[in-house]
PDB file of C-alpha atoms in Angstrom:
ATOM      1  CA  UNK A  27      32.843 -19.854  15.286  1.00 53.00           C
ATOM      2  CA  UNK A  28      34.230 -22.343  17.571  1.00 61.00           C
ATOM      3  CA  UNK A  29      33.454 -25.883  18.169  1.00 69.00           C
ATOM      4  CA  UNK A  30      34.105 -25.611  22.515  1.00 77.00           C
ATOM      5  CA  UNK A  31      33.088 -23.242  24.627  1.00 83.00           C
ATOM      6  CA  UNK A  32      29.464 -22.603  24.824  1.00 81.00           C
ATOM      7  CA  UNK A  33      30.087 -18.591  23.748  1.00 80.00           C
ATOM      8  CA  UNK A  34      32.309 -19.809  21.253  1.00 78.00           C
ATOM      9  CA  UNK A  35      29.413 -21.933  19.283  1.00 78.00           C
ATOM     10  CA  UNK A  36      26.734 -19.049  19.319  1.00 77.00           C
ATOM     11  CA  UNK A  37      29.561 -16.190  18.735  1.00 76.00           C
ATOM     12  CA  UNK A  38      29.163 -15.141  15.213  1.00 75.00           C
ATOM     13  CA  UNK A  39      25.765 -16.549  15.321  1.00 77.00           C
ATOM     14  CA  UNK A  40      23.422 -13.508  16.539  1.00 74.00           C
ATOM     15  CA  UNK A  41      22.457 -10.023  15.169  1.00 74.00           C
ATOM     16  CA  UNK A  42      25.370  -8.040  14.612  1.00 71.00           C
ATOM     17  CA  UNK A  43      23.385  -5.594  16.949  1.00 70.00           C
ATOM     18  CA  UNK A  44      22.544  -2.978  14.177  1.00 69.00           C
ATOM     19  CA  UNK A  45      19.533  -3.637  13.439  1.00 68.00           C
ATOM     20  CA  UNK A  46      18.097  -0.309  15.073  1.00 84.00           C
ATOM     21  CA  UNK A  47      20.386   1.905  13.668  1.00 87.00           C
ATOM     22  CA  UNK A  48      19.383   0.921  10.071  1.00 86.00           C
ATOM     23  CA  UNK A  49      15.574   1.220  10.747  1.00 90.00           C
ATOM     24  CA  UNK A  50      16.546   4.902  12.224  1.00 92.00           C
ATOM     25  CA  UNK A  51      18.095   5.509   9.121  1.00 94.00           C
ATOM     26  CA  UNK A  52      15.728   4.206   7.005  1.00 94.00           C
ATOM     27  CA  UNK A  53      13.027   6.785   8.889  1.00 95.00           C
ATOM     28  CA  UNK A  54      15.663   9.639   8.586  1.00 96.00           C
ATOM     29  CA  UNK A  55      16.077   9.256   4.961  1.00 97.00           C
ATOM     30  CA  UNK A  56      12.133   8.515   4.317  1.00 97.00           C
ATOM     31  CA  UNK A  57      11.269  12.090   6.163  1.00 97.00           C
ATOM     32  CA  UNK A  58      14.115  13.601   3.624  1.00 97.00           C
ATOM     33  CA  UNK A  59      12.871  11.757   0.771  1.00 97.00           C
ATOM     34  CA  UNK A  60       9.211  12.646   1.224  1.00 97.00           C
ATOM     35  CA  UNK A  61       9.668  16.471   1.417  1.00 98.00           C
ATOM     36  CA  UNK A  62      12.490  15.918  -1.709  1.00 98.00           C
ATOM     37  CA  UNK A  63       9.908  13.960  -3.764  1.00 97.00           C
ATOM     38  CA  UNK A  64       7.119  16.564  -3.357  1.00 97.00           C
ATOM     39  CA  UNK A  65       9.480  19.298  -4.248  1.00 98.00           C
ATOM     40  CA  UNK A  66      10.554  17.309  -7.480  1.00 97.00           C
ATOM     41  CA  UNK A  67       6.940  16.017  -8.429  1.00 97.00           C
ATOM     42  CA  UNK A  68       5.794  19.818  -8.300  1.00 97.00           C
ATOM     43  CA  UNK A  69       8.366  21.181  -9.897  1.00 97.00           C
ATOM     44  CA  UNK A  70       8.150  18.823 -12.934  1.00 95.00           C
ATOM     45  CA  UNK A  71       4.742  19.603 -12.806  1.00 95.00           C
ATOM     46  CA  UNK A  72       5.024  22.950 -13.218  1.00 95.00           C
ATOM     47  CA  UNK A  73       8.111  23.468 -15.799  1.00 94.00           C
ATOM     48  CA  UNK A  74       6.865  24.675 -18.896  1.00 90.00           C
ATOM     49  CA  UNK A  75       8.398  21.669 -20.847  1.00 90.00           C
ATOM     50  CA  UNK A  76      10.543  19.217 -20.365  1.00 91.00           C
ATOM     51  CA  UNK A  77      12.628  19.607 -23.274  1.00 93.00           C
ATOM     52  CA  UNK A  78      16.728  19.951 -22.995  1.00 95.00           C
ATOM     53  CA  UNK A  79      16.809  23.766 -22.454  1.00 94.00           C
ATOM     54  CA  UNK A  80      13.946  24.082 -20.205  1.00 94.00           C
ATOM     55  CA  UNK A  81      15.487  21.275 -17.618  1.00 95.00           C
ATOM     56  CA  UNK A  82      18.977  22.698 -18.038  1.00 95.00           C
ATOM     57  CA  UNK A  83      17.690  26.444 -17.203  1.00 94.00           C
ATOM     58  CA  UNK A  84      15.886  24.832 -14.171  1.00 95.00           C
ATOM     59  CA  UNK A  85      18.762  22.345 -13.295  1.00 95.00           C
ATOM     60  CA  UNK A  86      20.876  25.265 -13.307  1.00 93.00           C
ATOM     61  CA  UNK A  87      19.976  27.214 -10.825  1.00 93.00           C
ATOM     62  CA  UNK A  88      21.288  26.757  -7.358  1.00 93.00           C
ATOM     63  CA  UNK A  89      18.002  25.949  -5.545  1.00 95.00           C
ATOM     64  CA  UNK A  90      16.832  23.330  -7.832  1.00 96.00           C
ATOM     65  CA  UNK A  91      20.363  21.901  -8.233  1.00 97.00           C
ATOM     66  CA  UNK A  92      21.579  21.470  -4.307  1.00 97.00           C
ATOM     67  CA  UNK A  93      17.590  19.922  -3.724  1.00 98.00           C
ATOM     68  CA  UNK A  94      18.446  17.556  -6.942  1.00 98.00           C
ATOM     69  CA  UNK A  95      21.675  16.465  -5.376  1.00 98.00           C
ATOM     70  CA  UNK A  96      20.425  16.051  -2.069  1.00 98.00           C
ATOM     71  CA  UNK A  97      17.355  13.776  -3.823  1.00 98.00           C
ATOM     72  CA  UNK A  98      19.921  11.602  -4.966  1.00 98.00           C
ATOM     73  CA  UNK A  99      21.424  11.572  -2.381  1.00 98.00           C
ATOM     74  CA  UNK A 100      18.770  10.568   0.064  1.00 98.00           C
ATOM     75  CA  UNK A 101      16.851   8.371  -2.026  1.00 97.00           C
ATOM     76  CA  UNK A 102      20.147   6.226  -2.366  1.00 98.00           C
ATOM     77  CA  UNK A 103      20.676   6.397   0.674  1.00 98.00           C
ATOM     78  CA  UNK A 104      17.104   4.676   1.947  1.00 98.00           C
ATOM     79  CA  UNK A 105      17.186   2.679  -1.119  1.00 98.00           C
ATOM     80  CA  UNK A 106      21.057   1.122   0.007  1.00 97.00           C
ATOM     81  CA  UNK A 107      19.266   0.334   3.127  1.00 96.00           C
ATOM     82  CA  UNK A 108      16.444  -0.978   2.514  1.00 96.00           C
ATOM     83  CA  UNK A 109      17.557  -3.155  -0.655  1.00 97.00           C
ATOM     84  CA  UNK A 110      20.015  -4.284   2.396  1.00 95.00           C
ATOM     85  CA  UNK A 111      17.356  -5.453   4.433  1.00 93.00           C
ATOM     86  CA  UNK A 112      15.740  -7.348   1.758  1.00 96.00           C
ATOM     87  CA  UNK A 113      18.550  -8.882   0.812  1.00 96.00           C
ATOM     88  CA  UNK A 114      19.877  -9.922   4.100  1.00 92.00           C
ATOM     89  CA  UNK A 115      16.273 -11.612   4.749  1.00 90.00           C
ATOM     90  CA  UNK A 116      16.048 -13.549   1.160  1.00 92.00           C
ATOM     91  CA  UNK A 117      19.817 -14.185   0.095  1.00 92.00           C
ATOM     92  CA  UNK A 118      20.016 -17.528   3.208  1.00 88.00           C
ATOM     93  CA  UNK A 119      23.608 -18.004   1.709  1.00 91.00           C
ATOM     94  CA  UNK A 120      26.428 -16.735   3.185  1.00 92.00           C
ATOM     95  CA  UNK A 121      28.717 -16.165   0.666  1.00 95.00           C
ATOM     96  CA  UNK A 122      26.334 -15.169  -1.874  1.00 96.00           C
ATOM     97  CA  UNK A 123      24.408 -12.627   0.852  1.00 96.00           C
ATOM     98  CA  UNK A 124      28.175 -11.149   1.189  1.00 96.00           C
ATOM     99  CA  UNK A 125      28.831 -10.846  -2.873  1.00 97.00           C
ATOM    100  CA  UNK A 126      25.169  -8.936  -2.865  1.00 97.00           C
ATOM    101  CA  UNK A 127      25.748  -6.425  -0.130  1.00 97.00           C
ATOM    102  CA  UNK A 128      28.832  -6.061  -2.241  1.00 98.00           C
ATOM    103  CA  UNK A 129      27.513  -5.207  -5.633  1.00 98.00           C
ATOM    104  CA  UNK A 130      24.524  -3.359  -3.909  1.00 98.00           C
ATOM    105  CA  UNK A 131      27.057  -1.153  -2.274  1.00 98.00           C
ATOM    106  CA  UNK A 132      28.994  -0.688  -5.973  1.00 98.00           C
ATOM    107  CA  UNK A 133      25.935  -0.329  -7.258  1.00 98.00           C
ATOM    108  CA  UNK A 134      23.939   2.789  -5.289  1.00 98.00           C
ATOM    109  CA  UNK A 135      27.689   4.172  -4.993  1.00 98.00           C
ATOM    110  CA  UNK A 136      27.769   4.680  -8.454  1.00 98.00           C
ATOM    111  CA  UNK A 137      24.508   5.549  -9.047  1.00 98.00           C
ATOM    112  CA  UNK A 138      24.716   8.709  -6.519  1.00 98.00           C
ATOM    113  CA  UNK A 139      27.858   9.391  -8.207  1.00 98.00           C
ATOM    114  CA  UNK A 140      26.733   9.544 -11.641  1.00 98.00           C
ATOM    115  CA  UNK A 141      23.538  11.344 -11.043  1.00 98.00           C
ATOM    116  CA  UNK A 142      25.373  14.132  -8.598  1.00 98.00           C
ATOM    117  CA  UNK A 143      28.148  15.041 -11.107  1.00 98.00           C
ATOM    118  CA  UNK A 144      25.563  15.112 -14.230  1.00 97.00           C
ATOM    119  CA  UNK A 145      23.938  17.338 -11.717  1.00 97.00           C
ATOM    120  CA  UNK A 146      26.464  19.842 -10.839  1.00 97.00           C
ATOM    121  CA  UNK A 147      28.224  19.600 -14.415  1.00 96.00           C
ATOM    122  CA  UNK A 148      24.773  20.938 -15.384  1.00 96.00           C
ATOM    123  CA  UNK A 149      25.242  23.816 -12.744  1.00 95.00           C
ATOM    124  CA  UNK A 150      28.407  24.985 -13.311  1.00 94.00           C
ATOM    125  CA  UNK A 151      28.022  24.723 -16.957  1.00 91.00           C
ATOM    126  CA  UNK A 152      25.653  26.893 -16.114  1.00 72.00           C
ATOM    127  CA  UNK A 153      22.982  27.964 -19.363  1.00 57.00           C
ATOM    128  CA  UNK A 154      24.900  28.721 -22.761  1.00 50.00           C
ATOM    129  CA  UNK A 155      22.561  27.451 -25.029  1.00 47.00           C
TER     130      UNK A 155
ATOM    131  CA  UNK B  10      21.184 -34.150  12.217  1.00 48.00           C
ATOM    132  CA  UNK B  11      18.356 -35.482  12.911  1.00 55.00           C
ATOM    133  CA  UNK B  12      15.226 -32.434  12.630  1.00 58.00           C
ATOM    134  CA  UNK B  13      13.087 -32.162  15.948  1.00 63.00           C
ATOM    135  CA  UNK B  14       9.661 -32.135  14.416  1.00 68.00           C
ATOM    136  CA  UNK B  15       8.162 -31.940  18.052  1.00 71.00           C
ATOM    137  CA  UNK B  16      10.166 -28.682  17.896  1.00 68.00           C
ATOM    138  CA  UNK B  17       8.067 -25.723  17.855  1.00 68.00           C
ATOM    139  CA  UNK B  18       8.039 -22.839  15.332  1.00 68.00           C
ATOM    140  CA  UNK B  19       6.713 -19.130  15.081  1.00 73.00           C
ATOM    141  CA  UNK B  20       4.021 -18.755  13.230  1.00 73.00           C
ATOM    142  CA  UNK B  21       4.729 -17.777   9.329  1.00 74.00           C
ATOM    143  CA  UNK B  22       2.752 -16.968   6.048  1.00 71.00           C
ATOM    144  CA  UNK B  23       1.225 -19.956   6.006  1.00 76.00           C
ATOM    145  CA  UNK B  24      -0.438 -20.083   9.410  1.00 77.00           C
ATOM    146  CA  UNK B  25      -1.992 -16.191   9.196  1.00 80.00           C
ATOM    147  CA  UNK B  26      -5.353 -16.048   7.675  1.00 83.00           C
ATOM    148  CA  UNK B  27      -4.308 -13.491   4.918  1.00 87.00           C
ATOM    149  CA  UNK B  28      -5.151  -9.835   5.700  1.00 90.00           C
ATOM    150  CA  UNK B  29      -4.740  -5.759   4.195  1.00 94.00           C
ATOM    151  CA  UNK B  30      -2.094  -5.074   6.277  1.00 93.00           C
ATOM    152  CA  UNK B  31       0.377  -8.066   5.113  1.00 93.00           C
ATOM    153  CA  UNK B  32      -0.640  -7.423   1.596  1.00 94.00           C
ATOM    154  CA  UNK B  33       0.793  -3.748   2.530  1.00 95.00           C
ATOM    155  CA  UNK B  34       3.805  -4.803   4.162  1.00 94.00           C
ATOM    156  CA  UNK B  35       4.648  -6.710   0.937  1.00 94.00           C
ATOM    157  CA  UNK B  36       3.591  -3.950  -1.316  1.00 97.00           C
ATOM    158  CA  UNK B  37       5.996  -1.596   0.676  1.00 97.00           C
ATOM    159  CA  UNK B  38       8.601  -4.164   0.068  1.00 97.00           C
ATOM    160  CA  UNK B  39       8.004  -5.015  -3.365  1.00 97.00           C
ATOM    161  CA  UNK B  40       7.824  -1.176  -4.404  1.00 98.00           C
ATOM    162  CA  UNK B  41      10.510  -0.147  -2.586  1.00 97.00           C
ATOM    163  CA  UNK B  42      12.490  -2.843  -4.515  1.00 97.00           C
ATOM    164  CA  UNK B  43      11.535  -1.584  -8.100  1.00 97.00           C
ATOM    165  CA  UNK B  44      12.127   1.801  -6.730  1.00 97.00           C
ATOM    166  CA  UNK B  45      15.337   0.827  -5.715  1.00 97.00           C
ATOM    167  CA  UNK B  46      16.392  -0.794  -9.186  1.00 97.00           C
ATOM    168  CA  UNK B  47      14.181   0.696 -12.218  1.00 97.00           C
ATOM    169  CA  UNK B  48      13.901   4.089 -10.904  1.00 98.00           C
ATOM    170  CA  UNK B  49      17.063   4.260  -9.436  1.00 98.00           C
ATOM    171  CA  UNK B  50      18.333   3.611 -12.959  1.00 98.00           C
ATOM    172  CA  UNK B  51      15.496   5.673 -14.793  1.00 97.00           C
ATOM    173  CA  UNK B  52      16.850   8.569 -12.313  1.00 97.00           C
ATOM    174  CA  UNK B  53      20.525   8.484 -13.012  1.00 98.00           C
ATOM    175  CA  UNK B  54      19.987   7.878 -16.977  1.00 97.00           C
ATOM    176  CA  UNK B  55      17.441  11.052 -17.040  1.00 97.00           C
ATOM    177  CA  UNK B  56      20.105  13.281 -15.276  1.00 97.00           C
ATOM    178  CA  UNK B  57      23.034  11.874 -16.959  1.00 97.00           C
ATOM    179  CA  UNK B  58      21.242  12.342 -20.368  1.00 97.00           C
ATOM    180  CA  UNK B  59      20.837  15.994 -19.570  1.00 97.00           C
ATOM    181  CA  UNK B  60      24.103  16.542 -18.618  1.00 96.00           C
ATOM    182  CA  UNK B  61      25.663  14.803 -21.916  1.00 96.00           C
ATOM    183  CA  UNK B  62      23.555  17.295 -24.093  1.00 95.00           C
ATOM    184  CA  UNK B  63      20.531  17.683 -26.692  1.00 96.00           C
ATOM    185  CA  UNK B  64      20.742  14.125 -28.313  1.00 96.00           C
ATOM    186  CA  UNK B  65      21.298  12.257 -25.550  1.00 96.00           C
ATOM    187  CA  UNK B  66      18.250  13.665 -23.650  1.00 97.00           C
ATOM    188  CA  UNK B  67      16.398  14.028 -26.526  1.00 96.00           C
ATOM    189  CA  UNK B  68      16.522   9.793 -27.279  1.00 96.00           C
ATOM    190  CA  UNK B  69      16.223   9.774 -23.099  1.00 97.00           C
ATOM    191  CA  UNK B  70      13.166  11.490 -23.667  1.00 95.00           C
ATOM    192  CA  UNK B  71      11.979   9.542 -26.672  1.00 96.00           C
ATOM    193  CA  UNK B  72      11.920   6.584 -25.363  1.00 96.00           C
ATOM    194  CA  UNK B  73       9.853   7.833 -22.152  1.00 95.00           C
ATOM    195  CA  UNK B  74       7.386   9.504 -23.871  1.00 93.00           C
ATOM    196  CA  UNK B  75       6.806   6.363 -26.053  1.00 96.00           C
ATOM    197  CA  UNK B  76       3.918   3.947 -25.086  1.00 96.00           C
ATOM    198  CA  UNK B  77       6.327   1.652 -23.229  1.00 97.00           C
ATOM    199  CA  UNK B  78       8.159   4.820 -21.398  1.00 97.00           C
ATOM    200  CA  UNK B  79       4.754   6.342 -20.118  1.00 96.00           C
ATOM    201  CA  UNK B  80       3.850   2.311 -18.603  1.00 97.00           C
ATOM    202  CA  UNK B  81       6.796   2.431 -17.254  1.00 97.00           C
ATOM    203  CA  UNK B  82       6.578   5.840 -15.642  1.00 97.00           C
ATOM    204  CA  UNK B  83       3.062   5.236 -14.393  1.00 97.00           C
ATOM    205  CA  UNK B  84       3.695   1.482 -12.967  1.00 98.00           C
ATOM    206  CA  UNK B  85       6.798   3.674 -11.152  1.00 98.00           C
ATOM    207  CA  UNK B  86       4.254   6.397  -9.721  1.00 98.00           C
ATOM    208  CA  UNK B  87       1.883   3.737  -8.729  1.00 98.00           C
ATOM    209  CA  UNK B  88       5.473   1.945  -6.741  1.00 98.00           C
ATOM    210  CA  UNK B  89       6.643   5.368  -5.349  1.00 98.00           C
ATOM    211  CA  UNK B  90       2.812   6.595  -4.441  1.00 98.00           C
ATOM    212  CA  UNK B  91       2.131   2.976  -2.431  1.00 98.00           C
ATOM    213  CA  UNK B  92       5.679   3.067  -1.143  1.00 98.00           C
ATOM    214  CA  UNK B  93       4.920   6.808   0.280  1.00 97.00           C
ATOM    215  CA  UNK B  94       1.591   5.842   1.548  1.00 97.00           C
ATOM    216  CA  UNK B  95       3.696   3.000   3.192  1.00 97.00           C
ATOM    217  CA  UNK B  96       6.351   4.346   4.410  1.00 97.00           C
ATOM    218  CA  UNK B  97       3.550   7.239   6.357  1.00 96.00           C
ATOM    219  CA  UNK B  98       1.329   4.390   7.873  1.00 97.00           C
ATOM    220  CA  UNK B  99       5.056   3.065   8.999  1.00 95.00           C
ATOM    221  CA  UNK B 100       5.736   6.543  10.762  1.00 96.00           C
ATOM    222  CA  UNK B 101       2.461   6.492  12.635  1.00 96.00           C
ATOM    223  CA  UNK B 102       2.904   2.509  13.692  1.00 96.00           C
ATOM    224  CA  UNK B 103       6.359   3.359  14.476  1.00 94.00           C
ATOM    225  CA  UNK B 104       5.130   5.385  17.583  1.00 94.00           C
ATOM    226  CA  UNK B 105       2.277   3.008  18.649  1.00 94.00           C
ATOM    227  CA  UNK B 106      -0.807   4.434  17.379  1.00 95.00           C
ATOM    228  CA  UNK B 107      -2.827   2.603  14.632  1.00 93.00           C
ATOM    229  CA  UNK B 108      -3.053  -1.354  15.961  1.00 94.00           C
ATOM    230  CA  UNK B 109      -6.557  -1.175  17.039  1.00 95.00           C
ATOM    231  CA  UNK B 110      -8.362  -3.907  14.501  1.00 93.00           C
ATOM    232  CA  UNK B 111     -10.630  -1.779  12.621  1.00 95.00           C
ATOM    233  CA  UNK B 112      -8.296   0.958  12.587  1.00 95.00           C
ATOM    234  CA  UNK B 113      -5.282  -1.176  11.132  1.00 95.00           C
ATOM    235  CA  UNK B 114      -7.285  -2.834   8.716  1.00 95.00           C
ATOM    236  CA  UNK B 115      -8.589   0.189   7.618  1.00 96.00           C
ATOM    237  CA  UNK B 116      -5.909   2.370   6.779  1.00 96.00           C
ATOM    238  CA  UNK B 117      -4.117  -0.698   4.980  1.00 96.00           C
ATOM    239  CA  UNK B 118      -6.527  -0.768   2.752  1.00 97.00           C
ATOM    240  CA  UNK B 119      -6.359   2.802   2.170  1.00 97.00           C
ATOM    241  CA  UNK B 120      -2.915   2.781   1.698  1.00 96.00           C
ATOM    242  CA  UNK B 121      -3.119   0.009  -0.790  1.00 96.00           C
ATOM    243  CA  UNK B 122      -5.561   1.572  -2.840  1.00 96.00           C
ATOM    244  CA  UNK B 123      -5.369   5.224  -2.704  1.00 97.00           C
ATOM    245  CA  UNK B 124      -2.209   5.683  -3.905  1.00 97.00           C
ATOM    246  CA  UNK B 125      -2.498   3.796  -7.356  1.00 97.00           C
ATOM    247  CA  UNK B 126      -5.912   6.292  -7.399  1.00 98.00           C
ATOM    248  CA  UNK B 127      -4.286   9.068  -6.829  1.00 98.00           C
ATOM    249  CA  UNK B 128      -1.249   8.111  -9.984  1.00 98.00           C
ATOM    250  CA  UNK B 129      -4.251   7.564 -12.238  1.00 98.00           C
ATOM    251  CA  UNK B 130      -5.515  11.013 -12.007  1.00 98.00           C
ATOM    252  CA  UNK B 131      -1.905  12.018 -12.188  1.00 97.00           C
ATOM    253  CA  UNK B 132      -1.670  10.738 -15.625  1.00 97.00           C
ATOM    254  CA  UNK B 133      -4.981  11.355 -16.937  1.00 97.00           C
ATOM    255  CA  UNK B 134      -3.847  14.854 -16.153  1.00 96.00           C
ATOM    256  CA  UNK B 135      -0.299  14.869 -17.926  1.00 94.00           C
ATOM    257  CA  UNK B 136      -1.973  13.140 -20.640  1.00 94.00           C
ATOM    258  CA  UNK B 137      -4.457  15.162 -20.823  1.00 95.00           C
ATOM    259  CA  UNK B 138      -2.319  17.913 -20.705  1.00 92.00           C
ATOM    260  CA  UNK B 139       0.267  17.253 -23.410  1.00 85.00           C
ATOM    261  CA  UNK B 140      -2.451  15.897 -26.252  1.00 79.00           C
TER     262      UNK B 140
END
C-alpha cells in the first residue's frame, strides 16, 4: 500500500475477490456433508453395539470405510471454511487474523489426517480379532 | 485523524429491532463453530481410538458414555441438528425463495426450535435403548 497514487492507497485495501468461491464451497461441502451425516447417524444407529469389535468389523469394510473418509474429509473441508469466515470477520488484526488462518489451516490439516489414516489403518488391518 | 461523526454508517446490531431470523444466523454461526472445534476433535479422537486398539477405545468410550460424555454428545446433536436445519433454510434463501415476512419469520423459528426437538427424542431413544 502506497502513500501516492490514488490506486496505490486503496490497492491492498478491498476484497481479495474470493469471496464467492468460498460461499460455493461452503454449499458444495454442506450438500456432501448432509447426505455423509445421515449415512453416519443411521448407521450408528443401527450397529448392534458400539464396542471395539463391532466398529472395527463395520469400519472395515470398504463401503463404510471410503464414506468415513470422505466424512472427514468433507466436514473439514466446510468446517476450514467456514471457521475462515468467522475468523476473518472477528480477528480486526492483521497480523493476528494471519497467525489464525495459519493455525486453522495446521489445525483441520491434521485433523483430516489423523482421522483418515486411523480410518484406513482400520481397513487394511482389516478384522483379526 | 479526526472521526467524521456527520459520517454515515450501515445499520448494525444495534439499530435492528431483534428478530428469529438473526437469532438463526447466529445460531448457524455459533454451532458451526463448536462443530468445527469440539466435534472436530471428538471425531478424530473416536476414530483414532479405534484404530490404536481395545484400551484406547474402550477409555474413548468411557468417558462418552459417562454423564459428562452423553452432555456433551447431546449439546453436539443439538449444534449439528440447528446447524443442518441452518445450513437447509440457507440452500432455499440462497436461490431467492423464503424472504416474504411471514414466511421468513416462520421458518426461523422452526429452524431454531425443531432441531434441538428433534435431538431430544434422539436421546430419549438411545437412552432408552441402552438402560
Amino acid at each position: 500500500m502506497g502513500t501516492g497514487t490514488g490506486v496505490g492507497r486503496v490497492r491492498g485495501l478491498g476484497p481479495a475477490g474470493h469471496g464467492a468461491k468460498n460461499w460455493f464451497h461452503e454449499r458444495i461441502s454442506g450438500v456432501a456433508n448432509f447426505a455423509l451425516f445421515i449415512w453416519l447417524l443411521v448407521s450408528l444407529l443401527t450397529l448392534p453395539s458400539i464396542d471395539h469389535a463391532s466398529v472395527l468389523a463395520w469400519l472395515s469394510s470398504p463401503l463404510t470405510a471410503v464414506p468415513m473418509i470422505l466424512f472427514v474429509l468433507t466436514t473439514f473441508w466446510h468446517s476450514h471454511l467456514g471457521m475462515t469466515v468467522i475468523i476473518e470477520d472477528y480477528v480486526h488484526d492483521e497480523g493476528l487474523k494471519f497467525g489464525s488462518l495459519i493455525l486453522l489451516g495446521f489445525f483441520n490439516f491434521a485433523g483430516a489426517a489423523l482421522a483418515s489414516f486411523a480410518v484406513l489403518q482400520i481397513a487394511f488391518r482389516g478384522t483379526v480379532s | 485523524m479526526q472521526k467524521n461523526r456527520a459520517r454515515p454508517l450501515s445499520p448494525h446490531l444495534s439499530i435492528w429491532r431483534w428478530g428469529p431470523h438473526m437469532a438463526m444466523s447466529i445460531a448457524n454461526r455459533v454451532t458451526g463453530g463448536a462443530l468445527s472445534t469440539v466435534a472436530a476433535v471428538a471425531l478424530v479422537w473416536w476414530l483414532v481410538a479405534a484404530a490404536s486398539g481395545p484400551e484406547a477405545y474402550d477409555s474413548f468410550r468411557d468417558l462418552a458414555t459417562s454423564w459428562f460424555g452423553v452432555l456433551v454428545g447431546f449439546g453436539l446433536t443439538v449444534a449439528m441438528f440447528t446447524h443442518t436445519a441452518g445450513g437447509l433454510r440457507h440452500y432455499v434463501l440462497d436461490i431467492g425463495a423464503g424472504y416474504e415476512l411471514r414466511t421468513n419469520k416462520n421458518w426461523a423459528w422452526v429452524s431454531l426450535f425443531a432441531p434441538t426437538a428433534v435431538a431430544v427424542l434422539l436421546w430419549a431413544y438411545i437412552l432408552l435403548r441402552n438402560a
